[in-house]
PDB file of C-alpha atoms and ligand atoms in Angstrom:
ATOM      1  CA  MET A   1      -0.268   0.008   0.259  1.00  0.00           C
ATOM      2  CA  ASP A   2       1.032   3.468  -0.890  1.00  0.00           C
ATOM      3  CA  LYS A   3      -0.529   6.869  -0.591  1.00  0.00           C
ATOM      4  CA  CYS A   4      -2.360   7.524  -3.790  1.00  0.00           C
ATOM      5  CA  PRO A   5      -0.924  10.840  -5.633  1.00  0.00           C
ATOM      6  CA  VAL A   6      -4.388  11.616  -6.530  1.00  0.00           C
ATOM      7  CA  CYS A   7      -6.740  11.094  -3.951  1.00  0.00           C
ATOM      8  CA  HIS A   8      -4.358  10.715  -1.182  1.00  0.00           C
ATOM      9  CA  GLY A   9      -6.271   7.796   0.364  1.00  0.00           C
ATOM     10  CA  TYR A  10      -4.370   4.357   1.136  1.00  0.00           C
ATOM     11  CA  ASP A  11      -7.202   1.861   0.051  1.00  0.00           C
ATOM     12  CA  ASN A  12      -5.233   0.401  -3.085  1.00  0.00           C
ATOM     13  CA  HIS A  13      -3.795  -2.944  -3.993  1.00  0.00           C
ATOM     14  CA  GLU A  14      -1.029  -4.265  -6.457  1.00  0.00           C
ATOM     15  CA  PHE A  15      -2.657  -4.481 -10.005  1.00  0.00           C
ATOM     16  CA  SER A  16       0.669  -5.834 -11.809  1.00  0.00           C
ATOM     17  CA  ARG A  17       4.312  -5.784 -11.865  1.00  0.00           C
ATOM     18  CA  ASP A  18       7.001  -6.228 -14.241  1.00  0.00           C
ATOM     19  CA  LYS A  19      10.876  -6.516 -13.852  1.00  0.00           C
ATOM     20  CA  LYS A  20      11.231  -2.734 -12.959  1.00  0.00           C
ATOM     21  CA  ARG A  21       8.399  -1.470 -10.927  1.00  0.00           C
ATOM     22  CA  ILE A  22       4.698  -2.474  -9.237  1.00  0.00           C
ATOM     23  CA  TYR A  23       1.523  -0.794 -10.235  1.00  0.00           C
ATOM     24  CA  TYR A  24      -0.914  -0.019  -7.680  1.00  0.00           C
ATOM     25  CA  LEU A  25      -4.435   0.292  -8.631  1.00  0.00           C
ATOM     26  CA  CYS A  26      -6.238   2.964  -6.248  1.00  0.00           C
ATOM     27  CA  ASN A  27      -9.901   1.445  -4.814  1.00  0.00           C
ATOM     28  CA  ASP A  28     -11.426   4.908  -4.633  1.00  0.00           C
ATOM     29  CA  CYS A  29     -10.291   7.078  -7.736  1.00  0.00           C
ATOM     30  CA  SER A  30      -8.953   4.147  -9.919  1.00  0.00           C
ATOM     31  CA  LEU A  31      -5.605   5.454 -10.393  1.00  0.00           C
ATOM     32  CA  LEU A  32      -2.998   3.183 -11.152  1.00  0.00           C
ATOM     33  CA  PHE A  33       0.328   4.269  -9.973  1.00  0.00           C
ATOM     34  CA  VAL A  34       4.037   3.597  -9.185  1.00  0.00           C
ATOM     35  CA  PRO A  35       4.755   3.855  -5.645  1.00  0.00           C
ATOM     36  CA  ARG A  36       7.019   6.669  -5.261  1.00  0.00           C
ATOM     37  CA  ASN A  37       9.685   4.898  -3.641  1.00  0.00           C
ATOM     38  CA  LEU A  38      10.661   3.037  -7.161  1.00  0.00           C
ATOM     39  CA  LEU A  39      10.603   6.441  -9.215  1.00  0.00           C
ATOM     40  CA  ILE A  40      13.860   6.877 -11.026  1.00  0.00           C
ATOM     41  CA  GLY A  41      16.074   9.724  -9.617  1.00  0.00           C
ATOM     42  CA  ILE A  42      15.953  13.193 -11.028  1.00  0.00           C
ATOM     43  CA  ASP A  43      19.157  13.350 -12.763  1.00  0.00           C
ATOM     44  CA  GLU A  44      17.829  10.016 -14.676  1.00  0.00           C
ATOM     45  CA  GLU A  45      14.485  11.523 -15.609  1.00  0.00           C
ATOM     46  CA  LYS A  46      16.231  14.433 -17.034  1.00  0.00           C
ATOM     47  CA  GLN A  47      18.488  12.623 -19.079  1.00  0.00           C
ATOM     48  CA  ARG A  48      15.852  10.455 -20.417  1.00  0.00           C
ATOM     49  CA  TYR A  49      14.087  13.797 -21.327  1.00  0.00           C
ATOM     50  CA  GLN A  50      17.021  15.049 -22.838  1.00  0.00           C
ATOM     51  CA  ALA A  51      17.084  11.728 -25.084  1.00  0.00           C
ATOM     52  CA  HIS A  52      13.528  12.287 -26.310  1.00  0.00           C
ATOM     53  CA  ASN A  53      13.193  12.866 -29.873  1.00  0.00           C
ATOM     54  CA  ASN A  54      10.949  15.677 -30.265  1.00  0.00           C
ATOM     55  CA  ASP A  55      13.159  17.728 -32.865  1.00  0.00           C
ATOM     56  CA  PHE A  56      12.149  20.859 -34.611  1.00  0.00           C
ATOM     57  CA  GLU A  57      13.119  19.088 -37.906  1.00  0.00           C
ATOM     58  CA  ASN A  58      10.924  15.884 -37.165  1.00  0.00           C
ATOM     59  CA  ALA A  59       8.158  16.079 -39.345  1.00  0.00           C
ATOM     60  CA  ASP A  60       6.073  13.464 -37.388  1.00  0.00           C
ATOM     61  CA  TYR A  61       6.609  15.279 -34.553  1.00  0.00           C
ATOM     62  CA  ARG A  62       4.984  18.569 -36.226  1.00  0.00           C
ATOM     63  CA  ALA A  63       2.015  16.563 -37.815  1.00  0.00           C
ATOM     64  CA  TYR A  64       1.407  14.823 -34.196  1.00  0.00           C
ATOM     65  CA  LEU A  65       1.360  18.610 -32.657  1.00  0.00           C
ATOM     66  CA  SER A  66      -0.850  19.856 -35.379  1.00  0.00           C
ATOM     67  CA  LYS A  67      -3.181  17.300 -34.662  1.00  0.00           C
ATOM     68  CA  ILE A  68      -3.608  18.241 -31.261  1.00  0.00           C
ATOM     69  CA  ILE A  69      -3.869  21.782 -32.172  1.00  0.00           C
ATOM     70  CA  ASP A  70      -6.806  21.168 -34.529  1.00  0.00           C
ATOM     71  CA  SER A  71      -8.548  19.689 -31.626  1.00  0.00           C
ATOM     72  CA  LEU A  72      -7.895  22.621 -29.321  1.00  0.00           C
ATOM     73  CA  GLU A  73      -8.856  25.471 -32.025  1.00  0.00           C
ATOM     74  CA  PRO A  74     -12.425  25.268 -32.063  1.00  0.00           C
ATOM     75  CA  PHE A  75     -12.713  26.230 -28.338  1.00  0.00           C
ATOM     76  CA  LEU A  76      -9.848  29.273 -28.286  1.00  0.00           C
ATOM     77  CA  LEU A  77     -10.602  32.917 -29.389  1.00  0.00           C
ATOM     78  CA  LYS A  78      -8.216  34.442 -31.235  1.00  0.00           C
ATOM     79  CA  GLY A  79      -5.632  36.418 -29.468  1.00  0.00           C
ATOM     80  CA  THR A  80      -5.919  35.000 -25.875  1.00  0.00           C
ATOM     81  CA  GLN A  81      -3.001  33.954 -23.936  1.00  0.00           C
ATOM     82  CA  GLY A  82      -2.235  30.160 -23.524  1.00  0.00           C
ATOM     83  CA  LEU A  83       0.208  28.251 -21.345  1.00  0.00           C
ATOM     84  CA  ASP A  84       2.070  24.978 -22.695  1.00  0.00           C
ATOM     85  CA  PHE A  85       2.718  23.187 -19.170  1.00  0.00           C
ATOM     86  CA  GLY A  86       5.452  20.671 -19.435  1.00  0.00           C
ATOM     87  CA  SER A  87       6.557  21.317 -23.066  1.00  0.00           C
ATOM     88  CA  GLY A  88       9.660  19.450 -22.997  1.00  0.00           C
ATOM     89  CA  LYS A  89      12.697  20.551 -24.991  1.00  0.00           C
ATOM     90  CA  THR A  90      11.414  22.222 -27.787  1.00  0.00           C
ATOM     91  CA  THR A  91       8.772  25.394 -27.896  1.00  0.00           C
ATOM     92  CA  LEU A  92       7.576  24.000 -31.274  1.00  0.00           C
ATOM     93  CA  PHE A  93       3.887  23.653 -29.625  1.00  0.00           C
ATOM     94  CA  ALA A  94       3.831  27.126 -28.813  1.00  0.00           C
ATOM     95  CA  ASP A  95       5.232  28.026 -32.051  1.00  0.00           C
ATOM     96  CA  LEU A  96       2.603  26.554 -34.114  1.00  0.00           C
ATOM     97  CA  VAL A  97      -0.114  27.698 -31.490  1.00  0.00           C
ATOM     98  CA  LYS A  98       1.107  31.404 -32.254  1.00  0.00           C
ATOM     99  CA  GLU A  99       1.116  30.446 -35.915  1.00  0.00           C
ATOM    100  CA  ARG A 100      -2.768  30.143 -35.681  1.00  0.00           C
ATOM    101  CA  GLY A 101      -3.203  33.588 -34.119  1.00  0.00           C
ATOM    102  CA  PHE A 102      -2.962  32.706 -30.413  1.00  0.00           C
ATOM    103  CA  ALA A 103      -0.492  33.680 -27.795  1.00  0.00           C
ATOM    104  CA  MET A 104       1.356  31.106 -25.956  1.00  0.00           C
ATOM    105  CA  ILE A 105       4.307  30.543 -23.402  1.00  0.00           C
ATOM    106  CA  SER A 106       6.359  27.366 -23.050  1.00  0.00           C
ATOM    107  CA  TYR A 107       7.180  26.184 -19.417  1.00  0.00           C
ATOM    108  CA  ASP A 108       9.039  23.024 -18.420  1.00  0.00           C
ATOM    109  CA  LEU A 109      10.770  22.461 -15.095  1.00  0.00           C
ATOM    110  CA  TYR A 110      13.707  21.343 -16.784  1.00  0.00           C
ATOM    111  CA  PHE A 111      14.131  22.858 -20.055  1.00  0.00           C
ATOM    112  CA  HIS A 112      11.966  26.279 -20.056  1.00  0.00           C
ATOM    113  CA  PRO A 113      11.970  26.939 -16.112  1.00  0.00           C
ATOM    114  CA  ASP A 114      10.254  30.343 -17.096  1.00  0.00           C
ATOM    115  CA  GLU A 115       9.051  31.083 -13.353  1.00  0.00           C
ATOM    116  CA  GLU A 116       7.458  34.490 -14.295  1.00  0.00           C
ATOM    117  CA  ILE A 117       4.252  32.191 -15.071  1.00  0.00           C
ATOM    118  CA  TRP A 118       3.588  31.924 -11.427  1.00  0.00           C
ATOM    119  CA  PHE A 119       2.672  35.839 -11.541  1.00  0.00           C
ATOM    120  CA  LYS A 120       0.903  35.426 -14.736  1.00  0.00           C
ATOM    121  CA  LYS A 121      -2.846  34.378 -15.749  1.00  0.00           C
ATOM    122  CA  PHE A 122      -4.001  32.305 -18.717  1.00  0.00           C
ATOM    123  CA  ASP A 123      -7.059  31.967 -20.761  1.00  0.00           C
ATOM    124  CA  PHE A 124      -6.019  28.418 -21.388  1.00  0.00           C
ATOM    125  CA  ILE A 125      -3.189  25.872 -20.427  1.00  0.00           C
ATOM    126  CA  VAL A 126      -2.437  22.617 -22.273  1.00  0.00           C
ATOM    127  CA  LEU A 127      -0.541  19.683 -20.347  1.00  0.00           C
ATOM    128  CA  SER A 128       0.129  17.564 -23.293  1.00  0.00           C
ATOM    129  CA  GLU A 129       1.615  14.064 -22.201  1.00  0.00           C
ATOM    130  CA  VAL A 130       2.544  15.715 -18.806  1.00  0.00           C
ATOM    131  CA  ILE A 131       0.064  14.322 -16.334  1.00  0.00           C
ATOM    132  CA  GLU A 132       1.554  10.890 -16.359  1.00  0.00           C
ATOM    133  CA  HIS A 133       4.746  12.198 -15.775  1.00  0.00           C
ATOM    134  CA  LEU A 134       4.279  14.289 -12.414  1.00  0.00           C
ATOM    135  CA  ARG A 135       5.529  13.272  -9.153  1.00  0.00           C
ATOM    136  CA  GLU A 136       2.861  15.089  -7.241  1.00  0.00           C
ATOM    137  CA  PRO A 137       0.022  15.407  -9.824  1.00  0.00           C
ATOM    138  CA  ARG A 138      -2.503  17.231  -7.450  1.00  0.00           C
ATOM    139  CA  HIS A 139      -0.182  19.535  -6.064  1.00  0.00           C
ATOM    140  CA  CYS A 140       0.796  20.256  -9.342  1.00  0.00           C
ATOM    141  CA  LEU A 141      -2.474  20.827 -10.788  1.00  0.00           C
ATOM    142  CA  GLU A 142      -3.464  23.053  -7.871  1.00  0.00           C
ATOM    143  CA  ARG A 143      -0.800  25.494  -8.954  1.00  0.00           C
ATOM    144  CA  VAL A 144      -1.748  25.070 -12.674  1.00  0.00           C
ATOM    145  CA  LYS A 145      -5.292  25.707 -12.001  1.00  0.00           C
ATOM    146  CA  SER A 146      -4.244  28.812 -10.071  1.00  0.00           C
ATOM    147  CA  LEU A 147      -3.011  30.387 -13.207  1.00  0.00           C
ATOM    148  CA  LEU A 148      -6.489  30.286 -15.135  1.00  0.00           C
ATOM    149  CA  ASN A 149      -8.270  33.334 -15.285  1.00  0.00           C
ATOM    150  CA  SER A 150     -12.179  33.427 -14.714  1.00  0.00           C
ATOM    151  CA  SER A 151     -13.242  31.877 -17.799  1.00  0.00           C
ATOM    152  CA  GLY A 152     -10.013  29.605 -18.236  1.00  0.00           C
ATOM    153  CA  GLN A 153      -9.976  26.147 -19.759  1.00  0.00           C
ATOM    154  CA  LEU A 154      -7.578  23.426 -19.016  1.00  0.00           C
ATOM    155  CA  PHE A 155      -6.494  20.614 -21.747  1.00  0.00           C
ATOM    156  CA  ILE A 156      -5.118  17.504 -20.676  1.00  0.00           C
ATOM    157  CA  LYS A 157      -4.027  14.789 -23.211  1.00  0.00           C
ATOM    158  CA  THR A 158      -2.956  11.503 -21.413  1.00  0.00           C
ATOM    159  CA  LYS A 159      -3.633   7.913 -22.495  1.00  0.00           C
ATOM    160  CA  PHE A 160      -6.269   6.124 -20.703  1.00  0.00           C
ATOM    161  CA  TYR A 161      -4.754   2.845 -19.513  1.00  0.00           C
ATOM    162  CA  PRO A 162      -6.570  -0.214 -20.372  1.00  0.00           C
ATOM    163  CA  SER A 163      -8.493  -1.976 -17.291  1.00  0.00           C
ATOM    164  CA  ASP A 164      -7.913  -5.704 -18.837  1.00  0.00           C
ATOM    165  CA  LYS A 165      -4.845  -6.691 -16.814  1.00  0.00           C
ATOM    166  CA  LYS A 166      -3.165  -8.840 -19.801  1.00  0.00           C
ATOM    167  CA  LEU A 167      -3.361  -5.632 -22.231  1.00  0.00           C
ATOM    168  CA  PHE A 168      -1.758  -3.333 -19.347  1.00  0.00           C
ATOM    169  CA  ASP A 169       1.059  -5.886 -18.759  1.00  0.00           C
ATOM    170  CA  ASN A 170       1.843  -5.441 -22.475  1.00  0.00           C
ATOM    171  CA  TRP A 171       1.007  -1.978 -22.712  1.00  0.00           C
ATOM    172  CA  PHE A 172       3.662   0.361 -24.262  1.00  0.00           C
ATOM    173  CA  TYR A 173       2.960   3.349 -22.617  1.00  0.00           C
ATOM    174  CA  LYS A 174       4.079   1.965 -18.833  1.00  0.00           C
ATOM    175  CA  ARG A 175       7.669   0.721 -20.333  1.00  0.00           C
ATOM    176  CA  ASP A 176       8.438   4.487 -20.143  1.00  0.00           C
ATOM    177  CA  MET A 177      10.125   4.791 -16.723  1.00  0.00           C
ATOM    178  CA  THR A 178       9.269   8.474 -16.628  1.00  0.00           C
ATOM    179  CA  HIS A 179       5.418   7.732 -16.790  1.00  0.00           C
ATOM    180  CA  VAL A 180       4.693   7.415 -13.018  1.00  0.00           C
ATOM    181  CA  GLN A 181       0.788   7.065 -12.833  1.00  0.00           C
ATOM    182  CA  PHE A 182      -2.045   5.969 -15.397  1.00  0.00           C
ATOM    183  CA  PHE A 183      -5.421   7.782 -15.614  1.00  0.00           C
ATOM    184  CA  ASN A 184      -9.061   6.464 -16.807  1.00  0.00           C
ATOM    185  CA  ARG A 185     -12.001   8.730 -16.833  1.00  0.00           C
ATOM    186  CA  ASN A 186     -12.801   8.182 -13.041  1.00  0.00           C
ATOM    187  CA  SER A 187      -9.211   8.897 -11.753  1.00  0.00           C
ATOM    188  CA  LEU A 188      -9.114  12.155 -14.248  1.00  0.00           C
ATOM    189  CA  ASN A 189     -12.471  13.388 -12.985  1.00  0.00           C
ATOM    190  CA  GLN A 190     -11.331  12.839  -9.341  1.00  0.00           C
ATOM    191  CA  LEU A 191      -8.177  14.927  -9.759  1.00  0.00           C
ATOM    192  CA  ALA A 192     -10.212  17.617 -11.440  1.00  0.00           C
ATOM    193  CA  LYS A 193     -12.653  17.533  -8.092  1.00  0.00           C
ATOM    194  CA  SER A 194      -9.857  17.431  -5.856  1.00  0.00           C
ATOM    195  CA  VAL A 195      -8.295  20.714  -7.032  1.00  0.00           C
ATOM    196  CA  GLY A 196     -11.544  22.317  -7.032  1.00  0.00           C
ATOM    197  CA  PHE A 197     -13.022  22.344 -10.758  1.00  0.00           C
ATOM    198  CA  SER A 198     -16.828  21.638 -10.285  1.00  0.00           C
ATOM    199  CA  GLY A 199     -17.290  19.842 -13.876  1.00  0.00           C
ATOM    200  CA  SER A 200     -15.861  16.749 -15.574  1.00  0.00           C
ATOM    201  CA  PHE A 201     -13.375  16.514 -18.411  1.00  0.00           C
ATOM    202  CA  LYS A 202     -14.987  15.810 -21.959  1.00  0.00           C
ATOM    203  CA  MET A 203     -12.889  14.402 -24.650  1.00  0.00           C
ATOM    204  CA  ILE A 204     -12.466  16.515 -27.441  1.00  0.00           C
ATOM    205  CA  GLY A 205      -9.818  14.706 -29.589  1.00  0.00           C
ATOM    206  CA  GLU A 206      -7.424  11.680 -29.463  1.00  0.00           C
ATOM    207  CA  ASP A 207      -6.463  11.084 -25.552  1.00  0.00           C
ATOM    208  CA  LEU A 208      -7.485  14.816 -25.307  1.00  0.00           C
ATOM    209  CA  TYR A 209      -9.774  16.297 -22.680  1.00  0.00           C
ATOM    210  CA  ARG A 210     -11.073  19.673 -21.764  1.00  0.00           C
ATOM    211  CA  ILE A 211     -12.300  21.078 -18.503  1.00  0.00           C
ATOM    212  CA  VAL A 212     -13.724  24.646 -17.537  1.00  0.00           C
ATOM    213  CA  LEU A 213     -13.304  26.886 -14.592  1.00  0.00           C
TER     214      LEU A 213
HETATM  215 ZN1  LIG B 301      -7.048   7.582  -5.541  1.00  0.00          ZN
END
């Protein structure tokens, strides 16, 4: 048993294990998470992000990001201010969003630690493939939510885990050692509720969810 990083409860059990890690299933919020004593160190984590092949030149990555923006765009007003929270190495996502007539800042704890963001407000914030990496997802989302202005929108992209144990055991997404928890609809909504959102996430694209303040 370990403390659930979303609901902070202790009612969980081992769901699966592989050579490197154990995965607990929270009986309250259905988060699947790696116990915190089995996480890789910060230096190793950073090295793995450094090795991510998300280059500006990589056409596939550009197409991948453009598809996300296609799904976001209908919900955004031209000229409004966005934040790409957990951008990774490049600012490509923000650059592509700007090309479509919005403002956007990139923030990344390791690569773009622009701490000025904590003194700003944003119309929309995007966490694209970020939430599964966070050591303290609830605490982090609480801080992110405080950056939204009164009509702010939050977009989260993450892959929901397969509930079938056999499928989970062979799931590529869990092999990334920097992925330390996995959500389904229930756990994502519990996370939103725990930080004070009144509604629930709605799916607006592939693995992409939106919630409003
Ligand atoms: Zn939980």
